[in-house]
């Protein structure tokens, strides 16, 4: 049956080691769309060809991490199709159209091509093939319908593209919903699968050359026989370093020197760039490391800190390695004698087991292993180890180095992409706004997003389909022109450019419900208007989700180019490796690595997240002192603050407490302020984020904002009809004093009698079933649950027994808020939390004034505020038997399948500001659920922010992993 046909393809891909056995497409409840999503970016099918026939696709000819870019995904797919024809002998009629896969227009045709590929003589030498889908016409619609599932990329059919195939006889259509699914689901991030595919060969080479497993210990180790786990870690570190030095020496002595008179110096300098320098550095490094491992002098961690600067050479090595491999391939292709001599060197060096091209990868692998080896050594040394501080300093140095090297590699790939984009827009140069003669696209920052949108220029009100390339500083609008449907793809004709700095983005109201029910496309719009009002463009996306992603990308680009926290800082490309003036960590990458202060005489260079912080304060984030607002009850308020301060920090002053302590003291004190206004001191675009699911109020410098309430560090305001939160440090009060109601940090709410003595106020009346006000502070209609559904902790209607069952195997601290289905409280709210391996249930009450509370000592104007408070404060104050905070929102623990399994949790120890929409921004103290550690050697983990619920990548050098308890 067609229902099972795609599973034959899944089985074949598993046998080819392209998909892991536990991939979701192999699960009993999987669908064809699970397979389509996995293949849509073209990465795995290119690796498939190299698995079937090594080197049939050159790695430099396709993007191994396309970052959901339509431009790169289609390039990958066309590279696959071209190799299918040139290497495997498939005919043009056997090949699917690139959009059949990318937009999932005809997934049946995709399966047919893969089936024919599996039955080619080359493929059958590795694995037996699978039969093609049946030819029943009704099956076509199943696969065709995948198209509308894809979110973010499906462009409307245009004149230069073939129409999607349509078939009759769809009464028995079982695949009819797949295009709809494609429209509403973004491309999957298959990072973990990519590593599963293409790291195995490199790991084999590294293990063979550097691992102690394949060598006799007596011949390589000067260390005594290990006894403890720590001893084994030290031995592994020492012995693998000695083996690595031997490998570098082999490349130098067995390849570089013998080929000195064979290969021209200009070619040799490119192929063996930095090898001799690396050998010199590591011979000295290995000698000191050996002394540290055998005598303890110097300490192991001190050796790594000392050599961090010398190891920055790996940034250059990483940048030049692609050129080295390309030059090696070029000289062996054009000169038979050189190829023969290199093969002789390979045979003499390692019996021909590894090619020179592969050996050049080994240095990159080694430098990315140091932080992993040190992390394990620290783990096995225990918390009382004498050299624990030194090891942690060494680990921090190597994590910083790892992140730097990986960003150099990523930036080089980005620069290559930008060059390809620029070359595909033939008439771009003459149309760019006034710029220096040597300006190129890379001078406008990194590519943030690309794809098709409908665009209306307000000068002529004509709507046109345009292909958009969004960079940090500019948005290019182009017209796509088909060159060759299968292989060459599209070229682009430049039409207009928007310099982002002089524009602002504004969301438009979504289409009405009737339009949404009809499924009309291109109704989700936003506007880019020039700040001086002279022109504007309307952009139309197919779905609200697609529109939201474009707006997020534009806002992030604006934030990157013009950071709101520092108007005197500009994006800057540093010629040499540079350390941040604030945190001391390396600025990452090779272009626009950070920000430079433009103040006269200043040489300050910082990360995005360090802008506005005091330089030269070390690696720790400076504390933020509490902000005190005068009131008519200042003495009472200050008594409460100081009492709470002492309970948190002891005798320390507010400036001696950590930032986490300060936030704990002050950030959760909502104050309702009437008829007060503040003036913006600078632009604010939403970063840092208010957290807790609260919307950010974006504003420009000198905007006047009506103040609604505040909680010390974060204030809530109203501007142009929009409500939201913003950092209090970015505004100035127009009036001198702001009266505030007592804080909910108060254990009891107090007022004063006429004679000035304090008197207790009775708590407000509890919410009764007769009071039909909803449990949301934003609306008073049936949309309340819909608005709460965006939070990872809200589940809607759920009974107590169901909550017990669903949370049975989740970690302690997991919580949810549900609408009770129990007869006695049906329709009211309950908090369920797993604590001490049991699920506890607590009523969420609401009083007559519309405030929420768990106990009658603390009241909140909304559920998100209540949740946010108890994420930082224990429930034990009100419920002594439940001594825990709200840690893990339920939906972060209830993902479907292996790909969403939570591996652990991490806490941010430094601020980190995302520079791409695929990354997570972190504030110190934020917690992240770790979803994947596959990128550990690259310095990145994938996770889900425990407050915002956003998934993305974050640098592991900026977090500490929390213990299991």
Coordinates of C-alpha atoms in Angstrom, one line a residue, residues 258-692:
X258 CA 59.9 14.8 0.6
X259 CA 57.6 16.9 -1.6
X260 CA 59.7 20.0 -1.3
X261 CA 61.3 19.5 -4.7
X262 CA 58.2 18.0 -6.3
X263 CA 55.6 20.6 -5.7
X264 CA 56.1 24.3 -6.4
X265 CA 56.7 26.4 -3.3
X266 CA 53.6 28.5 -4.0
X267 CA 51.5 25.4 -4.0
X268 CA 53.3 23.8 -1.0
X269 CA 52.9 26.9 1.1
X270 CA 49.1 26.6 0.6
X271 CA 48.8 22.8 1.1
X272 CA 51.0 22.7 4.2
X273 CA 50.1 26.1 5.6
X274 CA 50.8 26.4 9.4
X275 CA 51.8 22.7 9.8
X276 CA 55.4 23.5 10.7
X277 CA 54.3 26.3 13.1
X278 CA 51.8 23.9 14.7
X279 CA 54.5 21.3 15.2
X280 CA 56.7 23.8 16.9
X281 CA 54.0 25.0 19.3
X282 CA 52.8 21.5 20.2
X283 CA 56.3 20.2 20.8
X284 CA 56.7 22.8 23.5
X285 CA 53.2 22.4 24.7
X286 CA 53.6 18.7 25.0
X287 CA 56.8 19.0 27.0
X288 CA 55.2 21.3 29.6
X289 CA 52.1 19.1 29.7
X290 CA 54.2 16.0 30.4
X291 CA 55.9 17.8 33.2
X292 CA 52.5 18.9 34.6
X293 CA 51.2 15.3 34.4
X294 CA 54.3 13.7 36.0
X295 CA 55.4 16.2 38.6
X296 CA 52.5 18.5 39.0
X297 CA 54.6 21.5 38.2
X298 CA 53.3 23.5 36.5
X299 CA 49.6 22.6 37.0
X300 CA 47.8 21.0 34.1
X301 CA 45.3 23.9 33.9
X302 CA 48.1 26.5 33.9
X303 CA 49.6 24.9 30.8
X304 CA 46.4 25.3 28.9
X305 CA 45.9 28.9 30.0
X306 CA 49.5 29.7 29.1
X307 CA 49.2 28.3 25.6
X308 CA 45.8 29.6 24.7
X309 CA 47.3 32.6 22.8
X310 CA 49.6 30.4 20.8
X311 CA 46.8 28.0 19.9
X312 CA 44.9 30.9 18.2
X313 CA 47.0 29.8 15.2
X314 CA 44.2 27.2 14.7
X315 CA 41.9 30.1 13.6
X316 CA 44.2 30.7 10.6
X317 CA 44.6 26.9 10.0
X318 CA 40.8 26.5 9.9
X319 CA 40.4 29.4 7.5
X320 CA 43.1 28.1 5.2
X321 CA 42.3 24.4 5.3
X322 CA 39.6 24.5 2.5
X323 CA 42.1 26.3 0.2
X324 CA 44.8 23.7 1.1
X325 CA 42.5 20.8 0.1
X326 CA 41.4 22.5 -3.0
X327 CA 45.0 23.2 -4.1
X328 CA 46.0 19.6 -3.3
X329 CA 43.2 18.3 -5.6
X330 CA 44.1 20.8 -8.3
X331 CA 47.9 19.9 -8.4
X332 CA 47.2 16.1 -8.4
X333 CA 44.7 16.5 -11.2
X334 CA 46.9 18.5 -13.5
X335 CA 50.2 16.6 -12.7
X336 CA 50.4 12.8 -12.8
X337 CA 53.9 12.8 -11.3
X338 CA 52.8 14.8 -8.3
X339 CA 49.9 12.5 -7.7
X340 CA 52.1 9.4 -7.9
X341 CA 54.7 11.0 -5.4
X342 CA 51.9 11.8 -3.0
X343 CA 50.6 8.3 -3.1
X344 CA 54.1 7.0 -2.4
X345 CA 54.3 9.3 0.6
X346 CA 51.0 8.0 1.8
X347 CA 52.1 4.4 1.5
X348 CA 55.4 5.0 3.3
X349 CA 53.7 7.1 6.1
X350 CA 50.8 4.9 7.0
X351 CA 50.6 2.0 4.5
X352 CA 48.3 4.0 2.4
X353 CA 45.5 3.8 5.0
X354 CA 44.8 7.6 5.0
X355 CA 45.1 10.1 2.2
X356 CA 47.0 13.4 2.7
X357 CA 43.7 15.2 2.2
X358 CA 42.2 13.4 5.2
X359 CA 45.3 13.9 7.4
X360 CA 44.9 17.6 7.0
X361 CA 41.7 17.4 9.0
X362 CA 43.4 16.0 12.1
X363 CA 44.6 19.3 13.6
X364 CA 41.1 20.7 13.5
X365 CA 39.8 17.6 15.4
X366 CA 42.5 17.8 18.0
X367 CA 42.1 21.4 19.1
X368 CA 38.4 20.8 19.6
X369 CA 39.0 17.8 21.9
X370 CA 40.9 19.8 24.6
X371 CA 37.8 21.2 26.4
X372 CA 36.2 17.7 26.4
X373 CA 39.2 16.1 27.9
X374 CA 39.5 18.8 30.6
X375 CA 35.8 18.6 31.4
X376 CA 36.0 14.9 32.0
X377 CA 39.2 15.3 34.1
X378 CA 37.4 17.9 36.3
X379 CA 34.5 15.5 36.7
X380 CA 36.7 12.7 37.8
X381 CA 38.9 14.8 40.1
X382 CA 36.1 15.7 42.4
X383 CA 35.1 18.9 44.1
X384 CA 37.9 18.8 46.6
X385 CA 40.8 18.4 44.2
X386 CA 43.7 20.8 44.9
X387 CA 44.0 21.8 41.3
X388 CA 40.3 22.2 40.7
X389 CA 40.5 26.0 40.3
X390 CA 43.4 25.7 37.9
X391 CA 41.6 23.0 35.8
X392 CA 38.5 25.1 35.6
X393 CA 40.5 28.1 34.3
X394 CA 42.1 25.8 31.7
X395 CA 38.7 24.5 30.7
X396 CA 37.3 28.0 30.3
X397 CA 40.3 28.9 28.2
X398 CA 39.9 25.9 25.9
X399 CA 36.1 26.3 25.6
X400 CA 36.7 29.9 24.5
X401 CA 39.3 28.7 22.0
X402 CA 37.0 26.0 20.7
X403 CA 34.1 28.5 20.2
X404 CA 36.5 30.9 18.5
X405 CA 37.8 28.3 16.1
X406 CA 34.4 27.0 15.2
X407 CA 33.1 30.5 14.5
X408 CA 36.1 31.1 12.3
X409 CA 35.0 28.0 10.3
X410 CA 31.4 29.0 10.3
X411 CA 32.3 32.5 9.2
X412 CA 34.4 31.2 6.3
X413 CA 31.4 29.2 5.2
X414 CA 29.2 32.3 5.5
X415 CA 31.6 34.3 3.4
X416 CA 31.5 31.7 0.7
X417 CA 27.7 31.8 0.8
X418 CA 27.7 35.6 0.5
X419 CA 30.1 35.4 -2.5
X420 CA 27.7 32.9 -4.2
X421 CA 24.7 35.1 -3.6
X422 CA 26.6 38.2 -5.0
X423 CA 27.7 36.3 -8.1
X424 CA 24.1 35.1 -8.7
X425 CA 22.9 38.7 -8.8
X426 CA 24.5 39.8 -12.0
X427 CA 23.6 43.5 -11.9
X428 CA 23.9 44.1 -8.2
X429 CA 27.0 46.3 -8.1
X430 CA 25.7 49.1 -10.2
X431 CA 22.5 49.4 -8.2
X432 CA 23.7 49.4 -4.6
X433 CA 23.3 52.7 -2.8
X434 CA 26.3 55.1 -2.7
X435 CA 29.1 53.0 -1.3
X436 CA 32.9 52.8 -1.9
X437 CA 34.0 51.2 -5.1
X438 CA 35.4 48.1 -3.4
X439 CA 32.2 47.4 -1.3
X440 CA 30.9 43.9 -1.4
X441 CA 27.9 42.2 0.1
X442 CA 30.0 40.9 3.1
X443 CA 30.3 44.6 4.2
X444 CA 26.6 44.4 5.0
X445 CA 26.9 41.7 7.6
X446 CA 25.7 38.1 7.8
X447 CA 22.7 36.6 5.9
X448 CA 19.8 36.3 8.4
X449 CA 17.1 35.0 6.1
X450 CA 16.1 34.5 2.5
X451 CA 13.0 33.5 0.5
X452 CA 10.1 34.7 -1.5
X453 CA 7.6 37.3 -0.5
X454 CA 5.1 39.4 -2.3
X455 CA 6.1 43.1 -2.1
X456 CA 4.1 46.3 -2.6
X457 CA 6.0 49.5 -3.1
X458 CA 3.8 52.3 -1.7
X459 CA 5.0 54.6 -4.5
X460 CA 3.1 52.8 -7.2
X461 CA 1.0 50.3 -5.1
X462 CA 1.9 47.4 -7.4
X463 CA 2.3 44.0 -5.9
X464 CA 5.2 41.8 -7.2
X465 CA 6.8 38.5 -6.2
X466 CA 10.4 39.1 -5.0
X467 CA 13.2 37.0 -3.7
X468 CA 14.5 38.6 -0.5
X469 CA 18.0 38.4 0.8
X470 CA 18.1 39.9 4.3
X471 CA 21.5 40.8 5.8
X472 CA 22.3 42.6 9.0
X473 CA 22.4 46.0 7.3
X474 CA 20.5 45.7 4.1
X475 CA 17.5 43.9 2.5
X476 CA 17.9 43.1 -1.2
X477 CA 14.7 42.6 -3.3
X478 CA 15.4 40.6 -6.5
X479 CA 13.5 39.0 -9.3
X480 CA 14.2 35.3 -9.8
X481 CA 15.0 34.1 -13.3
X482 CA 15.2 30.3 -14.0
X483 CA 18.4 29.3 -15.8
X484 CA 18.0 25.5 -15.7
X485 CA 15.3 23.8 -13.8
X486 CA 17.3 20.8 -12.6
X487 CA 20.9 21.8 -12.3
X488 CA 21.7 25.5 -12.6
X489 CA 18.7 26.8 -10.8
X490 CA 17.9 30.5 -10.6
X491 CA 19.8 33.7 -11.1
X492 CA 18.5 37.0 -9.8
X493 CA 18.0 40.4 -11.1
X494 CA 18.4 43.2 -8.6
X495 CA 15.4 45.5 -8.1
X496 CA 15.6 47.4 -4.9
X497 CA 17.6 47.7 -1.7
X498 CA 16.4 48.8 1.8
X499 CA 19.1 50.1 4.1
X500 CA 17.7 48.8 7.3
X501 CA 19.0 51.6 9.5
X502 CA 16.7 54.2 8.0
X503 CA 13.6 51.9 8.2
X504 CA 11.4 50.5 10.9
X505 CA 9.3 47.3 10.8
X506 CA 5.6 47.2 11.8
X507 CA 3.4 44.2 12.1
X508 CA 0.0 44.2 10.4
X509 CA -3.2 42.7 11.8
X510 CA -3.7 39.1 10.7
X511 CA -6.4 38.2 8.0
X512 CA -9.9 37.9 9.3
X513 CA -11.2 34.5 10.3
X514 CA -13.2 34.0 7.2
X515 CA -10.1 34.4 5.0
X516 CA -8.2 32.0 7.3
X517 CA -10.9 29.4 7.0
X518 CA -10.8 29.6 3.2
X519 CA -7.0 28.9 3.4
X520 CA -6.1 31.9 1.3
X521 CA -2.3 32.6 1.0
X522 CA -0.3 35.7 1.0
X523 CA -2.6 37.4 3.5
X524 CA 0.0 37.8 6.4
X525 CA 1.6 41.2 6.0
X526 CA 4.0 43.5 7.6
X527 CA 5.3 47.0 6.6
X528 CA 8.8 48.4 6.3
X529 CA 8.5 52.2 6.5
X530 CA 11.2 54.8 6.1
X531 CA 11.7 56.7 9.4
X532 CA 11.2 60.0 7.6
X533 CA 7.9 58.8 6.2
X534 CA 9.1 59.3 2.6
X535 CA 8.4 55.7 1.5
X536 CA 7.2 52.3 2.6
X537 CA 7.0 48.7 1.5
X538 CA 4.3 46.1 2.4
X539 CA 5.4 42.5 2.5
X540 CA 3.1 39.5 2.3
X541 CA 3.8 36.0 3.5
X542 CA 1.8 32.9 3.1
X543 CA 1.2 32.2 6.8
X544 CA 1.3 34.1 10.1
X545 CA 4.1 32.0 11.3
X546 CA 6.2 32.8 8.2
X547 CA 5.5 36.5 8.7
X548 CA 6.5 36.2 12.4
X549 CA 9.8 34.6 11.4
X550 CA 10.6 37.4 8.9
X551 CA 9.8 40.1 11.5
X552 CA 12.0 38.4 14.0
X553 CA 14.8 38.2 11.5
X554 CA 14.5 41.8 10.6
X555 CA 14.4 43.0 14.2
X556 CA 17.4 40.9 15.0
X557 CA 19.3 42.3 12.0
X558 CA 18.4 45.9 13.2
X559 CA 19.5 45.0 16.7
X560 CA 22.8 43.5 15.4
X561 CA 23.6 46.6 13.3
X562 CA 22.4 49.2 15.8
X563 CA 22.5 47.7 19.3
X564 CA 20.0 49.5 21.5
X565 CA 22.1 49.2 24.6
X566 CA 24.9 51.3 23.1
X567 CA 24.4 53.8 20.4
X568 CA 28.1 54.6 20.4
X569 CA 29.0 51.0 19.4
X570 CA 29.2 49.8 15.8
X571 CA 29.7 46.3 14.3
X572 CA 33.4 46.0 13.4
X573 CA 35.7 43.5 11.7
X574 CA 38.9 43.1 13.6
X575 CA 42.0 42.1 11.7
X576 CA 43.6 40.1 14.5
X577 CA 42.2 37.8 17.3
X578 CA 40.8 40.2 19.8
X579 CA 39.6 39.7 23.4
X580 CA 36.5 41.4 24.7
X581 CA 37.3 44.5 26.9
X582 CA 34.6 43.5 29.4
X583 CA 34.5 39.7 29.8
X584 CA 38.0 38.8 28.5
X585 CA 36.7 36.2 26.1
X586 CA 37.7 36.1 22.4
X587 CA 35.6 37.9 19.9
X588 CA 34.2 35.2 17.6
X589 CA 34.7 34.6 13.9
X590 CA 36.6 36.4 11.1
X591 CA 34.3 39.3 10.2
X592 CA 32.0 41.5 12.2
X593 CA 33.2 39.6 15.3
X594 CA 32.1 42.2 17.7
X595 CA 31.5 45.9 18.4
X596 CA 33.9 48.8 18.6
X597 CA 33.3 51.9 20.7
X598 CA 33.2 55.0 18.6
X599 CA 34.0 57.4 21.4
X600 CA 37.1 59.5 20.7
X601 CA 40.3 57.8 21.9
X602 CA 38.5 54.6 22.9
X603 CA 39.9 51.2 22.0
X604 CA 37.0 49.3 23.7
X605 CA 36.0 46.1 21.8
X606 CA 33.1 44.0 23.1
X607 CA 30.7 41.2 22.4
X608 CA 27.1 42.2 21.7
X609 CA 26.1 41.0 25.1
X610 CA 28.8 43.0 26.8
X611 CA 27.8 46.4 25.3
X612 CA 27.1 48.9 28.0
X613 CA 28.9 47.0 30.8
X614 CA 31.9 48.4 32.6
X615 CA 35.2 47.4 31.0
X616 CA 38.0 45.6 32.8
X617 CA 35.8 43.9 35.4
X618 CA 37.1 40.5 34.7
X619 CA 35.1 37.6 33.3
X620 CA 32.2 37.9 35.6
X621 CA 29.1 39.9 34.7
X622 CA 28.9 43.0 37.0
X623 CA 26.0 43.1 39.4
X624 CA 23.0 45.3 38.7
X625 CA 22.2 47.3 41.9
X626 CA 18.5 47.6 43.0
X627 CA 16.7 50.6 41.7
X628 CA 14.8 52.4 44.5
X629 CA 11.8 54.6 43.7
X630 CA 10.7 57.2 46.3
X631 CA 7.2 56.8 47.6
X632 CA 5.0 58.4 50.3
X633 CA 5.8 55.2 52.4
X634 CA 9.5 55.1 51.7
X635 CA 10.5 54.0 55.2
X636 CA 8.1 51.1 55.2
X637 CA 9.1 50.0 51.8
X638 CA 12.8 50.3 52.5
X639 CA 12.4 48.3 55.7
X640 CA 10.8 45.5 53.7
X641 CA 13.6 45.6 51.0
X642 CA 16.4 45.7 53.6
X643 CA 14.8 42.8 55.6
X644 CA 14.5 40.8 52.4
X645 CA 18.0 41.8 51.3
X646 CA 19.5 40.5 54.6
X647 CA 17.7 37.2 54.3
X648 CA 19.2 36.7 50.9
X649 CA 22.6 38.2 51.1
X650 CA 23.4 38.3 54.8
X651 CA 25.4 41.4 55.7
X652 CA 26.6 42.1 52.2
X653 CA 25.7 45.3 50.5
X654 CA 23.7 45.3 47.4
X655 CA 26.8 46.0 45.3
X656 CA 28.6 43.0 46.8
X657 CA 25.8 40.6 45.9
X658 CA 25.8 38.7 42.7
X659 CA 23.5 39.8 39.9
X660 CA 21.4 36.7 40.5
X661 CA 20.9 37.8 44.1
X662 CA 19.9 41.3 43.1
X663 CA 17.4 40.1 40.6
X664 CA 15.9 37.8 43.3
X665 CA 15.5 40.8 45.6
X666 CA 14.0 43.3 43.2
X667 CA 12.7 42.1 39.9
X668 CA 9.4 40.7 41.0
X669 CA 7.7 43.7 42.6
X670 CA 4.9 44.9 40.4
X671 CA 3.8 48.4 41.0
X672 CA 0.8 49.9 39.4
X673 CA 1.5 53.5 38.4
X674 CA -1.2 55.8 37.2
X675 CA -0.8 58.9 35.0
X676 CA 3.0 58.8 35.0
X677 CA 5.3 59.0 32.0
X678 CA 8.9 58.2 31.2
X679 CA 11.1 59.3 28.3
X680 CA 13.3 56.8 26.3
X681 CA 17.0 57.4 26.6
X682 CA 17.8 55.2 23.6
X683 CA 16.3 52.7 21.2
X684 CA 15.0 49.4 22.6
X685 CA 14.2 46.5 20.2
X686 CA 13.4 43.7 22.7
X687 CA 16.9 42.6 23.7
X688 CA 17.5 41.8 26.5
X689 CA 14.1 40.1 26.6
X690 CA 11.8 40.7 29.6
X691 CA 11.5 36.9 30.1
X692 CA 8.6 35.0 31.6

